[in-house]
Amino acid sequence: MRILLATSELHPYSKTGGLGDMVGALAKYLAKQGHQVGVVTPLYRGILEKFTGIKRFEWLLAFPLGKEFVRGGVWTLQPQQNLTVYFVEQPRFFDRDGIYQGSSGDYDDNADRYIFFSKSVVNLARYLPLQPEIVHLHDWQTGLVPLLIRHQFETGGWGNRPRHCLTIHNLAYQGVFEAANFALSNLPQDYFTPATAEFYGSLNFLKAGLCTADQVSTVSPTYANEIGTPEFGCGLESVLSELQSPVKGILNGVDYEEWNTDANPHLARPYGVDDLQGKRANKLALQKQLGLFERADTPLFVNVSRLVEQKGADLQLEAVRSLLNLDIQFALLGKGDPLFEEGFSSLAASNPGKVAVTIGYDHALAHRMEAGGDFFVMPSRFEPCGLNQMYSLRYGTPPIVRDTGGLADSVTDARDDVGMVNGIKFREPHVGALQKALFKALAVYKDPATLRHLRRNGMRVDFAWEHVAARYESMYREMKARPLSTLIRHLDPAVHLTAKIAKNT
Ligand code: ADP
Ligand code: GLC
């Protein structure tokens, strides 16, 4: 198949979280399976300097953006057979220190930046020799693409338009802007309705995509169910439960070529399921690097995370603080909300040798923490998929997770299956529940046979991307099998509602 992916982050070129990992791996493994794959992503600052093989592509991007006319360029790289990355160059929008934010918060022209990007995606989808059959969009930054394609389908002679799908990586980020920003799309105003991009008077990029993409998916089966409820739906639960074709939940995978313990340049020593001695060496090396007491026998809890409420950073801070009278250690690598950064930093300052906090983003250290820790703590309030718990399973570092979203789908607790147990789950998003889970972990730690059982079970779980790419492939095939005429939804909410009532009676 010919497939074009579009994303605002792509590992190894740009990344703030799991989105970059996921799309990078999806592209790589679809290409390995013989599909012709393109990925469109912005050319952020520093990419050209770091990846010297990127070449200028003879392609001019030139579109109206509201009343302005904006130009851009395209650069390409072929990192492997069957895969081409198209970097959208627009220095005013993308040559900045951050991806979405600067030092004073979100950039105030994010609507302009990602509408320009979305127009570039549509232009490439339509005119590249690749002629994609599927355009696979990711998150709110690409949410307007289906509407932009629709306009060219209806009025611009693009009758054989590709099928498009949108994957939700995190429903909490919707791309909500003042309604006036819709004009930047240059789409007719009658495309802006409650059946598309309009949400309580504002412009909502993600909602536009959910309502108009041929298929919507998300990154775990449990999250796919959760987002149909008010607790997790972030206001879009009824939009999601009304979709013609239900949201598909496909659990992310792990790129084991990168996230492994036996051939990993970042680790102090290789190890594997039958040789856990190497893990001990990694623990001692990590303790040394972080300035923790070098004690192989003291249980070391670790976490690598964006420091935001979603990840339960506040729960973690309180629960860890309450356990520091015991012989434990805690190490955190993270970046995010200044309140959490300060909270963790001051915990480290008052507990030297026991608590180590690194504020920042450090890819190599992330690997070392996964390898050197005894338990990985991930008390997320919600988690669409979560990758770190899957990495930690492979690294023999049992995860302690809240029983939600992709955490529920990827970790096996003793209550799920005593034979296959590989981690610890807790239900309530409260400090007390997390504390209890940490105590359970300490009991496991004191019992070497049980600890070994958890570690080995975790290291043997197979989240290989080959399986995940095959699931996307069958989703694409199902989409292609549906006639285009059945996929077009009416833009007028009244007509849409009448059709729905007719269907249900
Ligand atoms: P999310 O995408 O919600 O942040 P995931 O668990 O899906 O959560 O993915 C997080 C990814 O980002 C992982 O690859 C993790 O190692 C990486 N990561 C997060 N914070 C940091 C950090 N401070 N330094 C290095 N890597 C980080
Ligand atoms: C988002 C989610 C995370 C998921 C990642 C990749 O950032 O918060 O749970 O693993 O996307 O899909």
Coordinates of N, CA and C and ligand atoms in Angstrom, one line a residue, residues 17-19 22 139 169-170 219 252 306 310-311 382-387, ligand 2:
G17 N 7.4 13.6 23.5 CA 6.8 12.5 24.3 C 6.7 11.3 23.4
G18 N 5.7 10.4 23.7 CA 5.5 9.2 23.0 C 5.0 9.3 21.6
L19 N 4.4 10.4 21.2 CA 3.9 10.6 19.8 C 5.0 10.4 18.8
M22 N 6.0 6.8 18.6 CA 5.0 5.9 18.0 C 5.0 6.1 16.4
D139 N -3.1 13.2 16.0 CA -3.3 14.3 17.0 C -3.9 15.6 16.4
H169 N -3.7 10.5 20.2 CA -2.7 10.0 21.1 C -3.0 10.6 22.5
N170 N -3.8 11.7 22.6 CA -4.1 12.2 23.9 C -5.3 13.2 23.7
V219 N -4.7 4.7 20.9 CA -3.5 3.9 21.1 C -3.6 2.8 22.1
N252 N 0.0 0.5 21.2 CA 1.3 0.8 20.6 C 2.3 -0.4 20.8
R306 N 6.9 13.3 31.5 CA 6.6 14.7 31.5 C 5.9 15.0 32.8
Q310 N -1.6 14.9 34.2 CA -1.9 13.6 33.6 C -1.1 12.4 34.2
K311 N 0.2 12.7 34.4 CA 1.1 11.6 34.9 C 1.0 11.4 36.4
F382 N -4.8 9.4 33.6 CA -5.2 8.7 32.4 C -4.0 8.5 31.6
E383 N -4.1 7.5 30.7 CA -2.9 7.1 29.9 C -3.4 6.5 28.6
P384 N -3.4 7.2 27.5 CA -3.9 6.7 26.3 C -3.1 5.3 25.9
C385 N -1.8 5.3 26.0 CA -1.1 4.1 25.9 C 0.0 4.0 27.0
G386 N 0.9 4.9 26.8 CA 2.1 4.9 27.7 C 3.1 4.0 27.1
L387 N 4.3 4.4 27.0 CA 5.4 3.6 26.4 C 6.4 3.2 27.5
Ligands
GLC2 C1 0.6 10.4 24.1 C2 0.0 9.7 25.3 C3 0.7 8.4 25.6 C4 1.0 7.6 24.4 C5 1.7 8.4 23.3 C6 2.0 7.7 22.0 O1 1.6 11.3 24.3 O2 0.0 10.5 26.4 O3 0.0 7.6 26.5 O4 1.8 6.5 24.7 O5 0.9 9.5 23.0 O6 0.9 7.1 21.4

